[in-house]
Amino acid sequence: MKLPAPPTENSFRSPLHHPRVATVIGRWLAVAVLVCFLTGLFSHFTQETPAWLHIPTRPASLYRVTQGLHVLSGTVAVPLLLAKLWTVYPKLFAKPPWPPSREALVNILERGSILVLVAAMALELFMGYLNTLQWYPWPFPFKQTHYALGWIIIGALLVHIAVKLPLIRTHWRRTMADREQALEPATGSLPPAITGLTRRGLFRTAAGAASLVGISTIGQSVPAFGPIAILAPRKPNIGPQGLPVNRTAHDAGVVGVAADWRFTIRGPQQLSYTLAELQQLPQSRSDLPIACVEGWSQGARWEGIRIRDLLHLCGAPATSRVRVVSMEKGGFYATTELPPEYAADPLTLLALRLNGGELALDHGFPARIIAPNRPGVLQTKWVHRLEVMV
Ligand SMILES: Nc1nc2c(c(=O)[nH]1)N[C@H]1C(S)=C(S)[C@@H](COP(=O)(O)O)O[C@H]1N2
Ligand SMILES: [Mo]
């Protein structure tokens, strides 16, 4: 029995595999990747701020917006990447670059960059999605890997766009030839490919799928879309006191508060307060969101003592850097730092109350940090000491 000949690039004759289609979907995907990369960079630098960089504390909800966009653009990129891969997969059957020549070398480099790009993007989007499910099934650290992959993707994408620039230019606008090609197969001698889907149909399908996953997950950051957030792993209004909990007191090894619990602030003077004494200090109110890097955010009303008031009480300058120490033992977020702008901001509180009630233990009872324009990971819970740094 004679086996059928293996397919070649020309065996795929649907006009949907045309460079014009790859250009259009590629453009959408590039926008999603760019938004995701830039918001990811912003998130990285708010968490690992080099000394020369000053992240502003306003707008207070900026991080909520950028992190919402980060997760949204990553989610939307999944169907767009699938559509793009489907459009170009016949290229896998293109003639191998052989025998060696200058063109063959360029071709190998080009294919190599696409291999890196596709592999890195698939892994990045997959691990980002698992992160929103709070699932870390790999042995390597999420944050560093996610960040490094972001740079690899941007690098490989630039190479890819540079190599394809002539093709992208040709097909940026829909040409007459495109229109004809949409109706006819690539090779004139063969009969037209039979396909149920037109180009416009494919564009609508890809855009529709992207919009659908976007609209049904954005509710984890935008409350108005909450009721239709069927694909969102988190409902931001479900949890004690109307706020989700990422790390419970139990998980953090915080069992409760001893009767002789005291809060201390170490500065030029060392001060120490019982909870009742903290409650007697002048209280301020801040309406600020928790914007979790794992993809959800929710606004809340916080009441407590301004950090700058505490700095004043212990005789430290208003522009001090402050180390925040939690009762949690170990864990990446047991101690954090408030840069001077954050410590001085009137919205930054040592919060004692949330949404009109005393803090729940899972929300950081007896005291926690809440500051404007900050990722949730830095809103330290179960705070028992502040240290003024020089
Ligand atoms: N000490 C401590 N504080 C912490 C954490 C933690 O693991 N340990 N998790 C942070 C994270 S990731 C988030 S999103 C917020 C969530 O606050 P909530 O549980 O009150 O909603 O708390 C932050 N504060
Ligand atoms: Mo978080």
Coordinates of C-alpha atoms and ligand atoms in Angstrom, one line a residue:
M1 CA 0.0 0.0 0.0
K2 CA 1.4 3.4 -0.9
L3 CA 1.3 5.9 1.9
P4 CA 0.0 9.4 1.0
A5 CA 2.8 12.0 0.5
P6 CA 3.5 14.1 3.6
P7 CA 1.9 17.5 3.6
T8 CA 3.8 20.6 2.4
E9 CA 3.1 24.2 3.1
N10 CA 1.0 24.4 0.0
S11 CA -1.3 21.5 1.1
F12 CA -3.0 24.1 3.3
R13 CA -5.0 26.1 0.9
S14 CA -7.5 27.9 3.0
P15 CA -7.3 31.7 2.5
L16 CA -7.3 31.8 6.3
H17 CA -3.6 30.9 6.4
H18 CA -2.7 34.0 4.4
P19 CA -0.2 36.6 5.7
R20 CA -2.9 39.2 5.8
V21 CA -4.7 37.2 8.4
A22 CA -1.5 36.7 10.4
T23 CA -0.9 40.4 10.2
V24 CA -4.3 41.4 11.5
I25 CA -4.4 38.9 14.4
G26 CA -0.7 39.6 15.0
R27 CA -1.5 43.2 15.5
W28 CA -4.2 42.5 18.2
L29 CA -1.9 40.1 19.9
A30 CA 1.0 42.6 19.8
V31 CA -1.2 45.2 21.6
A32 CA -2.2 42.7 24.3
V33 CA 1.5 41.6 24.8
L34 CA 2.6 45.2 25.0
V35 CA 0.0 46.2 27.6
C36 CA 0.8 43.0 29.6
F37 CA 4.5 43.7 29.4
L38 CA 4.3 47.4 30.5
T39 CA 1.9 46.7 33.3
G40 CA 4.1 43.8 34.4
L41 CA 7.1 46.0 34.5
F42 CA 5.2 48.6 36.6
S43 CA 4.3 45.8 39.0
H44 CA 7.8 44.6 39.1
F45 CA 9.2 48.0 39.9
T46 CA 6.6 48.8 42.6
Q47 CA 7.7 45.5 44.3
E48 CA 11.4 45.8 43.7
T49 CA 12.0 49.5 43.7
P50 CA 15.6 50.5 43.1
A51 CA 16.9 53.4 45.3
W52 CA 16.8 55.9 42.4
L53 CA 13.2 55.2 41.5
H54 CA 10.3 57.0 43.2
I55 CA 6.9 55.4 42.6
P56 CA 4.2 58.0 43.2
T57 CA 1.5 57.2 45.8
R58 CA -1.2 58.8 43.5
P59 CA -3.5 58.1 41.8
A60 CA -4.4 55.9 44.8
S61 CA -6.0 53.3 42.6
L62 CA -3.3 53.2 39.9
Y63 CA -2.0 49.8 40.8
R64 CA -5.5 48.4 40.8
V65 CA -5.9 49.6 37.2
T66 CA -2.5 48.4 36.0
Q67 CA -2.9 45.0 37.6
G68 CA -6.4 44.6 36.3
L69 CA -5.1 45.5 32.8
H70 CA -2.2 43.0 33.3
V71 CA -4.4 40.1 34.0
L72 CA -7.0 41.2 31.4
S73 CA -4.4 41.6 28.6
G74 CA -2.9 38.2 29.5
T75 CA -6.2 36.5 29.5
V76 CA -7.3 38.0 26.2
A77 CA -3.9 37.0 24.7
V78 CA -4.7 33.3 25.1
P79 CA -7.4 33.0 22.4
L80 CA -5.5 35.5 20.2
L81 CA -2.3 33.4 20.5
L82 CA -4.3 30.3 19.6
A83 CA -5.8 32.0 16.5
K84 CA -2.4 33.3 15.4
L85 CA -0.8 29.8 15.8
W86 CA -3.6 28.2 13.8
T87 CA -3.3 30.7 11.0
V88 CA 0.5 30.1 10.6
Y89 CA 0.8 26.5 11.5
P90 CA 1.2 25.4 7.8
K91 CA 4.6 27.0 8.0
L92 CA 5.7 24.0 10.1
F93 CA 5.5 22.1 6.9
A94 CA 7.6 24.5 4.9
K95 CA 10.7 23.1 3.2
P96 CA 13.6 22.7 5.7
P97 CA 16.4 25.1 5.2
W98 CA 18.7 22.7 3.4
P99 CA 21.4 22.6 1.9
P100 CA 23.2 25.2 4.0
S101 CA 23.4 28.6 2.5
R102 CA 23.2 32.2 3.7
E103 CA 19.4 32.2 3.3
A104 CA 19.2 28.9 5.2
L105 CA 21.1 30.4 8.1
V106 CA 18.7 33.4 8.3
N107 CA 15.8 30.9 8.0
I108 CA 17.2 28.9 11.0
L109 CA 17.6 32.0 13.1
E110 CA 14.1 33.1 12.2
R111 CA 12.6 29.7 13.1
G112 CA 14.6 29.6 16.3
S113 CA 13.3 33.0 17.4
I114 CA 9.7 31.9 16.7
L115 CA 10.3 28.7 18.7
V116 CA 11.5 30.7 21.6
L117 CA 8.7 33.2 21.3
V118 CA 5.9 30.6 21.1
A119 CA 7.4 28.4 23.9
A120 CA 7.9 31.4 26.2
M121 CA 4.5 32.9 25.5
A122 CA 2.7 29.6 26.1
L123 CA 4.5 29.1 29.4
E124 CA 4.1 32.7 30.5
L125 CA 0.3 32.8 29.8
F126 CA -0.2 29.3 31.4
M127 CA 1.8 30.1 34.6
G128 CA 0.1 33.5 34.8
Y129 CA -3.3 31.9 34.6
L130 CA -2.4 29.3 37.2
N131 CA -1.2 32.2 39.4
T132 CA -4.7 33.7 39.4
L133 CA -5.8 30.3 40.7
Q134 CA -3.1 30.6 43.4
W135 CA -1.6 27.4 42.1
Y136 CA 2.1 27.0 42.1
P137 CA 2.8 23.5 40.9
W138 CA 6.4 24.1 39.8
P139 CA 9.7 24.0 41.7
F140 CA 11.0 27.3 40.4
P141 CA 10.0 30.7 41.9
F142 CA 7.0 32.2 40.2
K143 CA 7.8 35.9 40.4
Q144 CA 11.4 35.8 39.0
T145 CA 10.5 33.3 36.3
H146 CA 7.5 35.2 35.2
Y147 CA 9.6 38.4 35.0
A148 CA 12.5 36.8 33.1
L149 CA 10.1 35.2 30.6
G150 CA 8.5 38.7 30.0
W151 CA 11.9 40.0 28.7
I152 CA 12.5 36.9 26.7
I153 CA 9.1 37.4 25.0
I154 CA 9.7 41.0 24.2
G155 CA 13.2 40.2 22.8
A156 CA 12.0 37.4 20.6
L157 CA 9.0 39.4 19.5
L158 CA 11.2 42.3 18.4
V159 CA 13.3 39.8 16.3
H160 CA 10.1 38.3 14.9
I161 CA 8.6 41.7 13.9
A162 CA 11.9 42.8 12.4
V163 CA 12.2 39.7 10.3
K164 CA 8.6 39.9 9.2
L165 CA 8.5 43.6 8.7
P166 CA 8.4 43.5 4.8
L167 CA 5.5 41.0 5.0
I168 CA 3.7 43.0 7.7
R169 CA 4.1 46.2 5.6
T170 CA 2.7 44.5 2.5
H171 CA -0.3 43.2 4.4
W172 CA -0.9 46.1 6.9
R173 CA -3.7 47.4 4.7
R174 CA -6.1 45.2 2.8
T175 CA -4.9 45.3 -0.8
M176 CA -6.8 44.4 -4.0
A177 CA -4.6 41.3 -4.3
D178 CA -5.6 40.4 -0.7
R179 CA -9.2 40.6 -1.7
E180 CA -8.7 38.3 -4.6
Q181 CA -6.6 35.9 -2.6
A182 CA -9.3 35.7 0.0
L183 CA -11.4 34.1 -2.6
E184 CA -8.8 32.1 -4.4
P185 CA -6.3 29.5 -3.3
A186 CA -2.6 30.3 -3.1
T187 CA -1.6 28.1 -6.1
G188 CA -3.7 29.0 -9.1
S189 CA -3.7 25.5 -10.6
L190 CA -5.5 23.8 -7.7
P191 CA -9.2 24.0 -7.1
P192 CA -10.3 26.6 -4.5
A193 CA -10.1 25.3 -0.9
I194 CA -13.4 24.6 0.6
T195 CA -13.8 26.3 3.9
G196 CA -16.8 27.2 5.9
L197 CA -15.2 30.3 7.5
T198 CA -14.4 33.5 5.7
R199 CA -11.6 35.8 6.8
R200 CA -14.1 38.2 8.3
G201 CA -15.7 35.2 10.1
L202 CA -12.3 34.2 11.5
F203 CA -11.6 37.8 12.7
R204 CA -15.0 37.9 14.4
T205 CA -14.5 34.6 16.0
A206 CA -11.0 35.5 17.4
A207 CA -12.2 39.0 18.5
G208 CA -15.4 37.5 19.9
A209 CA -13.5 34.8 21.9
A210 CA -11.0 37.4 23.2
S211 CA -13.9 39.7 24.3
L212 CA -15.8 36.9 25.9
V213 CA -12.9 35.7 28.1
G214 CA -12.1 39.3 28.9
I215 CA -15.7 40.3 29.9
S216 CA -16.2 37.1 31.9
T217 CA -13.0 37.5 34.0
I218 CA -12.7 41.3 34.4
G219 CA -15.3 41.2 37.2
Q220 CA -12.5 40.1 39.5
S221 CA -11.2 43.6 39.4
V222 CA -14.1 45.7 38.2
P223 CA -17.2 45.2 40.5
A224 CA -19.7 46.2 37.8
F225 CA -18.8 43.1 35.9
G226 CA -19.0 40.9 39.0
P227 CA -22.3 39.2 38.2
I228 CA -21.1 37.9 34.8
A229 CA -17.5 37.0 36.0
I230 CA -18.2 33.3 35.3
L231 CA -14.6 32.6 34.3
A232 CA -13.0 34.6 37.2
P233 CA -11.4 32.4 39.8
R234 CA -12.2 35.0 42.5
K235 CA -15.3 37.0 43.3
P236 CA -13.8 40.1 44.9
N237 CA -16.8 40.7 47.3
I238 CA -16.7 37.2 48.8
G239 CA -14.8 36.8 52.0
P240 CA -15.0 38.0 55.6
Q241 CA -16.0 41.7 55.8
G242 CA -16.7 41.7 52.1
L243 CA -13.1 41.2 51.1
P244 CA -11.3 38.0 49.9
V245 CA -8.4 36.6 51.9
N246 CA -5.2 35.4 50.1
R247 CA -3.3 34.1 53.0
T248 CA -5.3 33.2 56.0
A249 CA -4.1 33.7 59.6
H250 CA -3.9 29.9 59.9
D251 CA -1.7 29.5 56.7
A252 CA 0.5 32.3 58.0
G253 CA 0.9 30.5 61.4
V254 CA -0.8 33.4 63.3
V255 CA -3.2 31.8 65.8
G256 CA -4.4 34.8 67.5
V257 CA -3.3 37.6 69.8
A258 CA -1.9 37.1 73.3
A259 CA -3.5 39.1 76.1
D260 CA -0.4 41.1 76.6
W261 CA -0.1 42.0 72.9
R262 CA 1.6 45.3 72.3
F263 CA 2.4 47.3 69.2
T264 CA 5.8 49.0 69.1
I265 CA 7.4 51.7 67.0
R266 CA 11.2 51.9 67.0
G267 CA 12.5 55.3 66.1
P268 CA 14.4 58.1 67.8
Q269 CA 12.1 57.1 70.7
Q270 CA 10.7 53.7 71.2
L271 CA 6.9 53.7 71.9
S272 CA 4.7 50.8 72.7
Y273 CA 0.9 50.6 72.8
T274 CA -1.8 48.1 73.7
L275 CA -4.6 47.7 71.3
A276 CA -6.9 49.8 73.5
E277 CA -4.2 52.6 73.5
L278 CA -4.0 52.4 69.7
Q279 CA -7.7 52.8 69.5
Q280 CA -7.4 56.0 71.6
L281 CA -5.0 57.7 69.2
P282 CA -6.5 60.0 66.5
Q283 CA -8.1 57.8 63.9
S284 CA -8.3 58.5 60.1
R285 CA -10.2 57.0 57.3
S286 CA -9.0 55.8 53.9
D287 CA -11.0 54.3 51.1
L288 CA -8.5 52.1 49.4
P289 CA -8.5 48.9 47.4
I290 CA -6.6 45.7 48.0
A291 CA -5.2 45.0 44.5
C292 CA -3.7 41.5 44.6
V293 CA -1.0 40.5 42.1
E294 CA -3.0 37.3 41.8
G295 CA -5.6 39.1 39.8
W296 CA -8.4 40.4 42.0
S297 CA -9.0 43.7 43.6
Q298 CA -11.7 45.1 45.8
G299 CA -12.1 48.5 47.4
A300 CA -12.7 48.9 51.2
R301 CA -13.0 51.4 53.9
W302 CA -10.2 51.4 56.4
E303 CA -9.8 53.2 59.7
G304 CA -6.7 53.5 61.8
I305 CA -3.7 55.7 62.6
R306 CA -1.8 57.6 60.0
I307 CA 1.8 56.3 59.7
R308 CA 3.0 59.9 59.5
D309 CA 1.3 60.6 62.9
L310 CA 3.1 57.6 64.4
L311 CA 6.4 58.9 63.0
H312 CA 5.7 62.3 64.5
L313 CA 4.9 60.7 67.9
C314 CA 8.2 58.9 68.0
G315 CA 10.1 61.9 66.9
A316 CA 11.1 60.6 63.4
P317 CA 11.0 62.9 60.3
A318 CA 7.9 62.6 58.2
T319 CA 10.1 61.5 55.3
S320 CA 11.4 58.3 56.9
R321 CA 11.6 54.9 55.4
V322 CA 9.8 52.4 57.6
R323 CA 10.2 48.7 58.0
V324 CA 7.0 46.9 58.7
V325 CA 7.2 43.7 60.8
S326 CA 4.4 41.2 61.0
M327 CA 3.7 38.6 63.7
E328 CA 3.9 36.1 60.8
K329 CA 7.0 33.9 61.2
G330 CA 8.9 33.5 57.9
G331 CA 7.0 33.8 54.6
F332 CA 8.0 36.3 51.8
Y333 CA 5.7 39.1 53.1
A334 CA 6.4 38.9 56.9
T335 CA 8.4 42.1 56.6
T336 CA 8.0 44.8 54.1
E337 CA 9.2 48.4 53.6
L338 CA 7.3 51.6 53.2
P339 CA 9.4 54.1 51.1
P340 CA 9.3 57.7 52.5
E341 CA 6.6 58.9 50.1
Y342 CA 4.3 56.1 51.3
A343 CA 5.0 56.6 55.0
A344 CA 4.3 60.3 54.6
D345 CA 1.1 60.0 52.6
P346 CA -2.0 60.9 54.7
L347 CA -3.8 57.9 53.2
T348 CA -1.3 55.4 54.6
L349 CA -2.6 53.8 57.8
L350 CA -1.9 51.4 60.4
A351 CA -5.5 50.1 60.0
L352 CA -7.5 48.7 62.9
R353 CA -10.9 48.6 61.3
L354 CA -12.3 47.4 58.0
N355 CA -15.7 48.3 56.5
G356 CA -17.0 49.5 59.8
G357 CA -15.9 46.6 62.0
E358 CA -12.8 45.5 63.9
L359 CA -10.3 43.8 61.5
A360 CA -11.0 40.0 61.1
L361 CA -8.1 37.9 62.1
D362 CA -7.7 36.8 58.4
H363 CA -7.5 40.5 57.4
G364 CA -4.6 41.2 59.8
F365 CA -6.1 41.7 63.3
P366 CA -5.1 43.6 65.4
A367 CA -3.3 45.9 62.9
R368 CA -2.3 46.0 59.3
I369 CA -0.8 48.4 56.7
I370 CA -3.0 49.9 54.0
A371 CA -1.4 52.4 51.6
P372 CA -2.4 53.9 48.3
N373 CA -1.2 52.7 44.9
R374 CA 0.4 49.5 46.3
P375 CA 0.2 45.8 45.4
G376 CA -1.7 43.6 47.9
V377 CA 1.4 41.7 48.8
L378 CA 2.8 44.8 50.4
Q379 CA -0.3 45.6 52.5
T380 CA 1.2 43.7 55.4
K381 CA -1.2 42.0 57.9
W382 CA -0.7 41.2 61.6
V383 CA 1.7 44.1 62.1
H384 CA 3.2 44.3 65.6
R385 CA 6.2 46.6 65.0
L386 CA 7.4 49.5 62.8
E387 CA 11.1 50.3 62.6
V388 CA 12.2 53.7 61.4
M389 CA 15.1 53.2 59.0
V390 CA 17.8 55.8 58.5
Ligands
LIG1 N1 1.9 39.2 56.9 C1 1.4 39.0 55.7 N2 0.7 40.0 55.1 C2 0.1 39.9 53.9 C3 0.2 38.7 53.2 C4 1.0 37.6 53.8 O1 1.1 36.6 53.2 N3 1.5 37.9 55.0 N4 -0.4 38.5 52.0 C5 -0.6 39.8 51.2 C6 -1.4 39.6 50.0 S1 -0.8 38.7 48.8 C7 -2.6 40.3 49.9 S2 -3.4 40.3 48.4 C8 -3.3 41.0 50.9 C9 -4.7 40.5 51.1 O2 -5.3 41.1 52.2 P1 -6.7 40.5 52.7 O3 -6.4 39.1 53.0 O4 -7.0 41.3 53.9 O5 -7.7 40.7 51.6 O6 -2.6 40.8 52.2 C10 -1.2 40.9 52.1 N5 -0.7 40.9 53.4
MO2 MO -1.9 39.2 46.9

